[in-house]
Coordinates of N, CA and C in Angstrom, one line a residue:
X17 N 0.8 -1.2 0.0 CA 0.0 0.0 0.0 C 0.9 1.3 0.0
X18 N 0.6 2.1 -0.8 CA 0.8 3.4 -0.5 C 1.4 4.3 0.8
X19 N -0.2 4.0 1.2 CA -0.4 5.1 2.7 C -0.6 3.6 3.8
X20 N -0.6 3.6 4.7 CA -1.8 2.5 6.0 C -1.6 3.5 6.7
X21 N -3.1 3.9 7.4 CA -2.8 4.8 8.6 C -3.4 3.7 9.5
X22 N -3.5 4.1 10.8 CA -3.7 3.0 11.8 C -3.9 4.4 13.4
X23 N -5.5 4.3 13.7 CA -5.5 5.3 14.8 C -4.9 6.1 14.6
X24 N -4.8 7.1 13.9 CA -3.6 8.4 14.0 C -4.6 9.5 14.2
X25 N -3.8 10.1 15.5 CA -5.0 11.5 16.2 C -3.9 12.5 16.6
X26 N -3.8 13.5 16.3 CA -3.4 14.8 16.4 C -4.0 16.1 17.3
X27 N -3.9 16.0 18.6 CA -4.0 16.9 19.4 C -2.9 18.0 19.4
X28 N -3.7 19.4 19.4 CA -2.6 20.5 19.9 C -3.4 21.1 21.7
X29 N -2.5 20.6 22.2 CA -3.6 20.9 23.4 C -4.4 20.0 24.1
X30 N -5.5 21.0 24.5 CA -6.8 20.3 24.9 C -7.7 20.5 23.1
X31 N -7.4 20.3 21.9 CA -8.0 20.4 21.0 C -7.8 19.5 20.2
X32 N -8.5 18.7 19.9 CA -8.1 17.8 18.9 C -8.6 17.9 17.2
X33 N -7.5 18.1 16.5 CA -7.6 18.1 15.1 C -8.7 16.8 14.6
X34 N -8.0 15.7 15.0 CA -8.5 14.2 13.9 C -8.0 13.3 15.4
X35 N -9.3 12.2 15.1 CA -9.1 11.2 16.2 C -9.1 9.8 15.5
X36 N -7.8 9.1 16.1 CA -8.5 7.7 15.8 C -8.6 7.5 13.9
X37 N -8.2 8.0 13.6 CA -7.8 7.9 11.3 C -7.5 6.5 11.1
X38 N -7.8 6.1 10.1 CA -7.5 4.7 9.9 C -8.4 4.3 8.4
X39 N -6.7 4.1 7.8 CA -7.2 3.6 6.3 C -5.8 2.8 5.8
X40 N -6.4 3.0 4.2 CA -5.4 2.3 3.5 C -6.1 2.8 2.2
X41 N -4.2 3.1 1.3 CA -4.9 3.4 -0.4 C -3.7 2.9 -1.1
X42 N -4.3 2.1 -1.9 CA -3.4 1.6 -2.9 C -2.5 2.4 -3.8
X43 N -1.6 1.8 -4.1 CA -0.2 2.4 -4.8 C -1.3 2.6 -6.4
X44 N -1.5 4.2 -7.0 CA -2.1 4.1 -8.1 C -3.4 4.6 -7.7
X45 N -3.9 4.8 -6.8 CA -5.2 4.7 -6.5 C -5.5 6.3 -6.1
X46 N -6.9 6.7 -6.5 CA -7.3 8.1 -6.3 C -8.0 8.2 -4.9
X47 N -7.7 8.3 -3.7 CA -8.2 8.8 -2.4 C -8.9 9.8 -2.2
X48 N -10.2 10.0 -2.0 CA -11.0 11.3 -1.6 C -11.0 11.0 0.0
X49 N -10.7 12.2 0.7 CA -10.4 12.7 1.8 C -11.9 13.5 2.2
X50 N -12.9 13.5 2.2 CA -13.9 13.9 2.7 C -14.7 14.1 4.1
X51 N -15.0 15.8 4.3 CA -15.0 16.3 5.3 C -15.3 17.9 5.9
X52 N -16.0 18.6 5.8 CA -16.4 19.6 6.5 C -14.7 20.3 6.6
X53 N -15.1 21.9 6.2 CA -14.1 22.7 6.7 C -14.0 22.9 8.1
X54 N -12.8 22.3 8.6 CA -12.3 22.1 10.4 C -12.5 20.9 10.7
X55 N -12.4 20.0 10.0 CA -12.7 18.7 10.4 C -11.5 18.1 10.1
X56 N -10.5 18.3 10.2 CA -8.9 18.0 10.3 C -8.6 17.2 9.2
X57 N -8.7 17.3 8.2 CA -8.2 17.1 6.7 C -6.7 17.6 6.5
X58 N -6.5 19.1 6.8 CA -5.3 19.2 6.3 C -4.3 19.1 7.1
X59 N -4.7 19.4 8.5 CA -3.8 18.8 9.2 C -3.3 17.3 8.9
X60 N -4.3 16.4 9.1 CA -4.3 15.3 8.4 C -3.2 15.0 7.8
X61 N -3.3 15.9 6.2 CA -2.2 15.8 5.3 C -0.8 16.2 5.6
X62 N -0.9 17.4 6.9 CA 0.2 17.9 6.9 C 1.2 16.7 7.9
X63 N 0.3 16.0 8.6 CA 1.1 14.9 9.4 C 1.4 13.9 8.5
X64 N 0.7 13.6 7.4 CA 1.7 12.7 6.5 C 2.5 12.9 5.9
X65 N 2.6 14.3 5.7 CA 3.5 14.6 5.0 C 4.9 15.1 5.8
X66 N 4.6 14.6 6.8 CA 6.0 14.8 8.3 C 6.0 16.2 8.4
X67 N 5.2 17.8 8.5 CA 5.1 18.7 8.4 C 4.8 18.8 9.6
X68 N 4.0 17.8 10.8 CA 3.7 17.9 11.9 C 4.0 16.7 12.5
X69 N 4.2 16.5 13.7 CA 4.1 14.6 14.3 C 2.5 14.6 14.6
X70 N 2.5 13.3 14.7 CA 1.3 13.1 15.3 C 1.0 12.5 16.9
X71 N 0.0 12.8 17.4 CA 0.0 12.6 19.1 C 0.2 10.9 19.3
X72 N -0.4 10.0 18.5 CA -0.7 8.7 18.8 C -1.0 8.0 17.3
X73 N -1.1 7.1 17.2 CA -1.4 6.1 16.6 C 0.1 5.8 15.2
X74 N -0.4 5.3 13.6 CA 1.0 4.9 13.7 C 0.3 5.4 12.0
X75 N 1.8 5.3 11.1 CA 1.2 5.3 9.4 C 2.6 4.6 8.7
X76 N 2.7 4.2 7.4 CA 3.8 4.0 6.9 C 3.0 5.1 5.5
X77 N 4.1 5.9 4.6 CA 3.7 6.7 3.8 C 4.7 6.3 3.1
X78 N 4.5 5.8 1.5 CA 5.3 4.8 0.5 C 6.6 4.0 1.1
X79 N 5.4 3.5 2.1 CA 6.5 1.8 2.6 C 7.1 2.4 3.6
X80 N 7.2 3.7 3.7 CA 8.2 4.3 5.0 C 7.4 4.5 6.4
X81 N 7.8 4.5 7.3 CA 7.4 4.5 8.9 C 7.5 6.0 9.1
X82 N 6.3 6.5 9.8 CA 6.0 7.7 9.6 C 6.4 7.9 11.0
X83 N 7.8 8.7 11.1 CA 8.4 9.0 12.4 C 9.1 10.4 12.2
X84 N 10.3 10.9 12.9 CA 10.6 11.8 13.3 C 12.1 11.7 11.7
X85 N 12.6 10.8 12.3 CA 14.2 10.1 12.0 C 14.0 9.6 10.0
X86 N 12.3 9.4 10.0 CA 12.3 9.1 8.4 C 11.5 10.1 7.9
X87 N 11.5 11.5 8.1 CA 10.9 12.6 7.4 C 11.9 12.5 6.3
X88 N 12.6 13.1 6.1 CA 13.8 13.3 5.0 C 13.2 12.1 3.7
X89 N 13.3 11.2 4.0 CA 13.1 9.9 2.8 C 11.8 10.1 3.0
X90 N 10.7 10.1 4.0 CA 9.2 10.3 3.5 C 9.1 11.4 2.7
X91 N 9.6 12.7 2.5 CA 9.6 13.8 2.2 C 10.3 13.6 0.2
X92 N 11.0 12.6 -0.2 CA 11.5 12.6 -1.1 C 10.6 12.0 -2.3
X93 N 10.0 11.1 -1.5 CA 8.7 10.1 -2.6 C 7.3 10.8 -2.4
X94 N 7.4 12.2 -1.9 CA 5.9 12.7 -1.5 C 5.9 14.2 -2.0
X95 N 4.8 14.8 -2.6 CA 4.6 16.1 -2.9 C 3.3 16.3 -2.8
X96 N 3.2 17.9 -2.2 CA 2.1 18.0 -1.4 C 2.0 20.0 -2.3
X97 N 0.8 19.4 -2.8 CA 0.2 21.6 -3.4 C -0.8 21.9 -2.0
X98 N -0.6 22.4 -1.3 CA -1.6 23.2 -0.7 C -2.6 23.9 -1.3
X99 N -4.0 24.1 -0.5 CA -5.5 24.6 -1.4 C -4.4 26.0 -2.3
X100 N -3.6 27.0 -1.3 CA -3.3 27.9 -2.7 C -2.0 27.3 -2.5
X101 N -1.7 27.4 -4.2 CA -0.5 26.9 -4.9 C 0.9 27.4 -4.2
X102 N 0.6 28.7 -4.0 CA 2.2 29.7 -3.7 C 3.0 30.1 -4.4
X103 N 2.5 30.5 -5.5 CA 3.2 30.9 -6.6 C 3.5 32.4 -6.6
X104 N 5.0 32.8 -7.5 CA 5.3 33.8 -7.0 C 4.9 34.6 -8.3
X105 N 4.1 35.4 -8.5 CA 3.1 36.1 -9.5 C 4.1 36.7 -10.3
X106 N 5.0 38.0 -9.8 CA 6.1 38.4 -11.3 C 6.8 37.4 -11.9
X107 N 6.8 36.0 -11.6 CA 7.5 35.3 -12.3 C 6.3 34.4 -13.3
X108 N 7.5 34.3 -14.3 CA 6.8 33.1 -15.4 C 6.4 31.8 -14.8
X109 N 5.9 31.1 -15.6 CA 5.5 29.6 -15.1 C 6.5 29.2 -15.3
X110 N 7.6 28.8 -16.3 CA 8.6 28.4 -16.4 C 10.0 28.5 -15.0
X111 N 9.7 30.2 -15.0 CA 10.8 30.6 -13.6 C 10.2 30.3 -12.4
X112 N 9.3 30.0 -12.2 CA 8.5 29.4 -11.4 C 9.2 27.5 -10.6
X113 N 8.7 27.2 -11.9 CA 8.9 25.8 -11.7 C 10.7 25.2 -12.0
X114 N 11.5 26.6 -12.5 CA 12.9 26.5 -12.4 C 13.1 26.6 -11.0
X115 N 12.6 27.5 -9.9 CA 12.7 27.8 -8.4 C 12.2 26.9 -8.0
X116 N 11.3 26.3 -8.3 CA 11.0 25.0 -7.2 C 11.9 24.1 -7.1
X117 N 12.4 23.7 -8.6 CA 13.3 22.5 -8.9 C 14.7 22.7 -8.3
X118 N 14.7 23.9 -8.2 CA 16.1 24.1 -7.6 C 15.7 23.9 -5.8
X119 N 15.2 24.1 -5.5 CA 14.8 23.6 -3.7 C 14.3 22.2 -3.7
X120 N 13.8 21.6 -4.7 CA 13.9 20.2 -4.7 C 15.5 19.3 -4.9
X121 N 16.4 20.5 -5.5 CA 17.7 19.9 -5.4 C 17.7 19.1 -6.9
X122 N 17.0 19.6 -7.9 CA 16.9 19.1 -9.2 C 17.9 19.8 -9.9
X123 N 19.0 19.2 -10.7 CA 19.5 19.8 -11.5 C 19.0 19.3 -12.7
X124 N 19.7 20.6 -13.7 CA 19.6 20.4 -15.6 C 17.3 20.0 -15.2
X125 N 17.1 20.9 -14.8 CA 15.5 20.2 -14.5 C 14.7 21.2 -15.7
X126 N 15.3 21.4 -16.9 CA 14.4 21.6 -18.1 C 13.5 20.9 -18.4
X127 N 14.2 19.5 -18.8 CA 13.3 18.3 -19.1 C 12.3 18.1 -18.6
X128 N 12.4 18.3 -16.9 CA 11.7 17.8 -16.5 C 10.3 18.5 -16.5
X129 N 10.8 19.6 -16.4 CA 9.8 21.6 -16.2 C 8.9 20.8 -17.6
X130 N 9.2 20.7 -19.1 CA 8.5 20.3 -20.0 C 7.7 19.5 -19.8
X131 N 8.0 18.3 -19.2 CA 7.2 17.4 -19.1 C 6.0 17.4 -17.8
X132 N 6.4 18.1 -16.7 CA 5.5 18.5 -16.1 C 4.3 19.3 -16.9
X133 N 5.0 20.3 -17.4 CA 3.7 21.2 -17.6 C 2.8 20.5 -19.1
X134 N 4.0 19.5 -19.9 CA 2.8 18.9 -20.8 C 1.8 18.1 -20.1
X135 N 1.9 17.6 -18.9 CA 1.2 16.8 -18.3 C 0.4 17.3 -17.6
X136 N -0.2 18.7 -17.4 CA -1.2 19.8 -17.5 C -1.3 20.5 -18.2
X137 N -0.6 20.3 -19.8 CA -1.3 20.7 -20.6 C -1.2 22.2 -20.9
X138 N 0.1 23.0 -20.2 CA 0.3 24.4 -20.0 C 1.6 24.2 -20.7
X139 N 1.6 23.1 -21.5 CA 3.2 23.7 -22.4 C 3.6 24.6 -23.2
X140 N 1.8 25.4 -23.3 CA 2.2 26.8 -24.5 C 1.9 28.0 -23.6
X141 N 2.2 28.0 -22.6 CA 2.1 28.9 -21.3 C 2.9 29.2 -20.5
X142 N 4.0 28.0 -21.1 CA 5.4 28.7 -20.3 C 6.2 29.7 -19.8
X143 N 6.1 30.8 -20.5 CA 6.2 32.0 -20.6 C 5.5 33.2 -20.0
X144 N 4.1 32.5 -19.6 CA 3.7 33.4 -19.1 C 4.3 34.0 -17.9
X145 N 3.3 35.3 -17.4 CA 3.6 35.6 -16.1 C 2.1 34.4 -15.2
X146 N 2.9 34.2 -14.1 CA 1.2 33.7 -12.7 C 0.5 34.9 -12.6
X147 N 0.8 35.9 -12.8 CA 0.1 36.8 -12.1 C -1.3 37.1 -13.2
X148 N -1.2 37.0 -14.5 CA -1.9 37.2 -15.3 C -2.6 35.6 -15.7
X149 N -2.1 34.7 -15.0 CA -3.0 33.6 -15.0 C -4.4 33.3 -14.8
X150 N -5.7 32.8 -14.6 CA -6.3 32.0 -14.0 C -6.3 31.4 -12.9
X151 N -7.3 31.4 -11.8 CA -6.6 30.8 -10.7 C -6.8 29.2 -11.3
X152 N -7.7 28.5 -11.8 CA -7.4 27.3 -12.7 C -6.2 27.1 -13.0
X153 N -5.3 27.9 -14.0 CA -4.5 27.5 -14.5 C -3.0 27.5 -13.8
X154 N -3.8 28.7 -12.6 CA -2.7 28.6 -11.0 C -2.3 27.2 -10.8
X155 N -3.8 26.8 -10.6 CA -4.0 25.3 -9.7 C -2.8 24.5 -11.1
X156 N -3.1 24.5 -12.1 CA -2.8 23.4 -12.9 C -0.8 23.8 -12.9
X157 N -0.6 25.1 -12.6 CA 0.9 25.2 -12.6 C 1.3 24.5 -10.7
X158 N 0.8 24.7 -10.2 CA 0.7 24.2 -8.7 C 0.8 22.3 -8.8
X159 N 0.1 22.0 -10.1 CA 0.0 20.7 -10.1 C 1.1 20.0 -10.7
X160 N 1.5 21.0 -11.7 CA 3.1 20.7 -12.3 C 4.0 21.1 -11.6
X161 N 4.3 21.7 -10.6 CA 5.2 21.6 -9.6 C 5.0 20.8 -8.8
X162 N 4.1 19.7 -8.3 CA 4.5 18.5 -7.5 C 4.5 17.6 -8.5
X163 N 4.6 17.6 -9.8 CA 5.2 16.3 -10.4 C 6.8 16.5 -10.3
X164 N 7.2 17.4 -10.0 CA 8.7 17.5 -10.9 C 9.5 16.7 -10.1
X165 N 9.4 16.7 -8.8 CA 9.9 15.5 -8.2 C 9.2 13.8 -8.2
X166 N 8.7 13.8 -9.2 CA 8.3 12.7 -9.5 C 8.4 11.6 -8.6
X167 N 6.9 12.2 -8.0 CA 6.4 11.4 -6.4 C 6.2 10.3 -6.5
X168 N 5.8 9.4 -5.6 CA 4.9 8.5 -5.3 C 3.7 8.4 -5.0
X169 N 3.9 9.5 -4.1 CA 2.5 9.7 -3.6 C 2.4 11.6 -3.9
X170 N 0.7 11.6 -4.2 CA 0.5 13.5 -4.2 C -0.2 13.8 -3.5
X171 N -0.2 14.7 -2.4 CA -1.1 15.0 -1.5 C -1.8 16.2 -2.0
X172 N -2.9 16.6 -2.6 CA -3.5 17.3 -3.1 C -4.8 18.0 -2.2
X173 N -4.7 19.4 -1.4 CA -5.4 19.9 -0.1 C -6.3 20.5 -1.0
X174 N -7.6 20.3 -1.5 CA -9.4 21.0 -1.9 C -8.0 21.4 -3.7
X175 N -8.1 20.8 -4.2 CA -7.7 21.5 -5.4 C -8.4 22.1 -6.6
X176 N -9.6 22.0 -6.0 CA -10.6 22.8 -7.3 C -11.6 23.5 -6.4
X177 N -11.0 24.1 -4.9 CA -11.8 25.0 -4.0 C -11.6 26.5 -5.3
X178 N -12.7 27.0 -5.0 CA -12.9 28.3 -5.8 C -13.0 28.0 -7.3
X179 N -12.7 27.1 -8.1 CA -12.8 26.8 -9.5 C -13.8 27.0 -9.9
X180 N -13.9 27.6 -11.1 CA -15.7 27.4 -12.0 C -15.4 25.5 -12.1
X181 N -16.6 25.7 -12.5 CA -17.1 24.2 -13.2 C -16.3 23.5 -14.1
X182 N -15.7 24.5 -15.0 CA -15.1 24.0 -16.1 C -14.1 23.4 -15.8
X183 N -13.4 24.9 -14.7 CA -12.1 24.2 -14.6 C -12.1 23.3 -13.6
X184 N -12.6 23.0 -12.6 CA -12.8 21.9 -11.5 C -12.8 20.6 -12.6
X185 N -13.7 20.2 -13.6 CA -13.6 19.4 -14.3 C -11.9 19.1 -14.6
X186 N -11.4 20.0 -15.7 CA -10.1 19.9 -16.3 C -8.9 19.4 -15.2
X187 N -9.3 20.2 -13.8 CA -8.2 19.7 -13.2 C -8.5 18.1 -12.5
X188 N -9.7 17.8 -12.7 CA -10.6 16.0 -12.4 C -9.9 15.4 -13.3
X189 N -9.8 15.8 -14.6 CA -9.2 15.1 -15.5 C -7.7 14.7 -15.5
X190 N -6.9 16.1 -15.3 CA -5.5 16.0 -14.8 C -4.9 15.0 -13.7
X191 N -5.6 14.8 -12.7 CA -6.0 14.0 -11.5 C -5.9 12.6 -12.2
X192 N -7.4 12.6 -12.7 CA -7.3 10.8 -13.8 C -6.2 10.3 -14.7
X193 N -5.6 11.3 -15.4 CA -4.4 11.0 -16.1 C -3.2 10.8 -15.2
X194 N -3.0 11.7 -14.2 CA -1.8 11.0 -13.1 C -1.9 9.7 -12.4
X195 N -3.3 9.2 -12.6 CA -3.7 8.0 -11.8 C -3.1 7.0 -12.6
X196 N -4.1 6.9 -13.9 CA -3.4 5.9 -14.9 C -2.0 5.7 -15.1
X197 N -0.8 7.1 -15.2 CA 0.4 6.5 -15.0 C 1.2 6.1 -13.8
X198 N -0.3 5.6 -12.8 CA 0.8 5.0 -11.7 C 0.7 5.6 -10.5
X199 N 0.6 6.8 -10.4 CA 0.8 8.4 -9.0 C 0.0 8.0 -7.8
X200 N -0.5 7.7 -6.8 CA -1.4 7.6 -6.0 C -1.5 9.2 -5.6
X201 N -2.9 9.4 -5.5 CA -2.9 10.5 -5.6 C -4.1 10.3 -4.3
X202 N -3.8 11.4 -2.8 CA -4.4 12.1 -2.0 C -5.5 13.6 -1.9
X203 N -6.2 13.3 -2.2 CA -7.7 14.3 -2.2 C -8.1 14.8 -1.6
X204 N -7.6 15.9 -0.7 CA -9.1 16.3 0.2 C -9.8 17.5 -0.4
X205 N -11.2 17.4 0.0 CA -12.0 18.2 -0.5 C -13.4 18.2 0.7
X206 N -14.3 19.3 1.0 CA -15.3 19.5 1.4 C -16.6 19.4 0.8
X207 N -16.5 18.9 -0.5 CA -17.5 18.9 -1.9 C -18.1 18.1 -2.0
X208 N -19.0 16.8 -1.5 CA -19.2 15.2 -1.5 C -18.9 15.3 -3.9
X209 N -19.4 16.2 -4.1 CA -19.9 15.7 -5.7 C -18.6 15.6 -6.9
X210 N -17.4 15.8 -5.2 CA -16.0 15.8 -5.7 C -15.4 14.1 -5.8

């Protein structure tokens, strides 16, 4: 499997995020995360993604033991877009996703920048500025920056929160094409019709 989570609850305090979690998603498999805004979804994600510990219970995240000592290696096979992408608006999509790759520790990462963004479909967009984007096509440059480390796993936080229709669809589709080659891909959303 992918993920196994097993009991995993996240208190800060006397407040508890998420109690008691417990699943499993197949390597390839599209996970919806379903749930009410404050109902600990992203914290959720952010403890799999070693961003936080968790108070109790246990997870392995692509085969790894989700501890303190194996963040670093859980952190290498995992990429995570947050609901907003974080993109830095005066820059191009292209300088964009050259700055990420360079903090991913990617060299010579043209190839890769290409093939990311063909695989949303923004490869005649390279050039643009983010700031004159779509927030759609935000999302879709947000989505080609967690391929470029070509994950295992994608933790994907409400990624078609605020989208029209259209584009919520397109980026559903983007989603299904990463499935098919393989990605397991992580969902959360507040939308059941998501």
């Amino acid at each position: 499997h992918a993920l196994v989570v097993d009991r995993l609850t996240k208190r800060f305090g006397e407040r508890t995020a998420f109690s008691e979690v417990s699943f499993q998603v197949a390597y390839g498999e599209v996970f919806g995360f379903l749930g009410p805004n404050g109902a600990g979804k992203t914290t959720t994600v952010r403890t799999l993604a070693t961003l936080i510990g968790p108070t109790s219970g246990s997870a392995t995240v692509a085969g790894i033991e989700l501890s303190d000592e194996n963040g670093m290696e859980i952190r290498r096979n995992i990429a995570v877009m947050p609901e907003s992408p974080g993109l830095y608006l005066r820059l191009t999509v292209t300088e964009n996703l050259e700055y990420f790759a360079a903090l991913y520790g990617l060299h010579h990462a043209g190839p890769r920048i290409r093939d990311s963004l063909d695989a949303v479909n923004l490869g005649d967009r390279a050039g643009d500025l983010c700031g004159g984007l779509s927030k759609g096509l935000r999302q879709r440059v947000g989505l080609a920056r967690t391929l470029l480390s070509d994950p295992k796993i994608m933790f994907l936080d409400e990624p078609t929160s605020g989208l029209d229709p259209v584009a919520a669809r397109e980026v559903h589709e983007l989603i299904n094409g990463l499935r098919q080659k393989g990605v397991t891909i992580f969902l959360t959303t507040h939308r059941l019709e998501e």
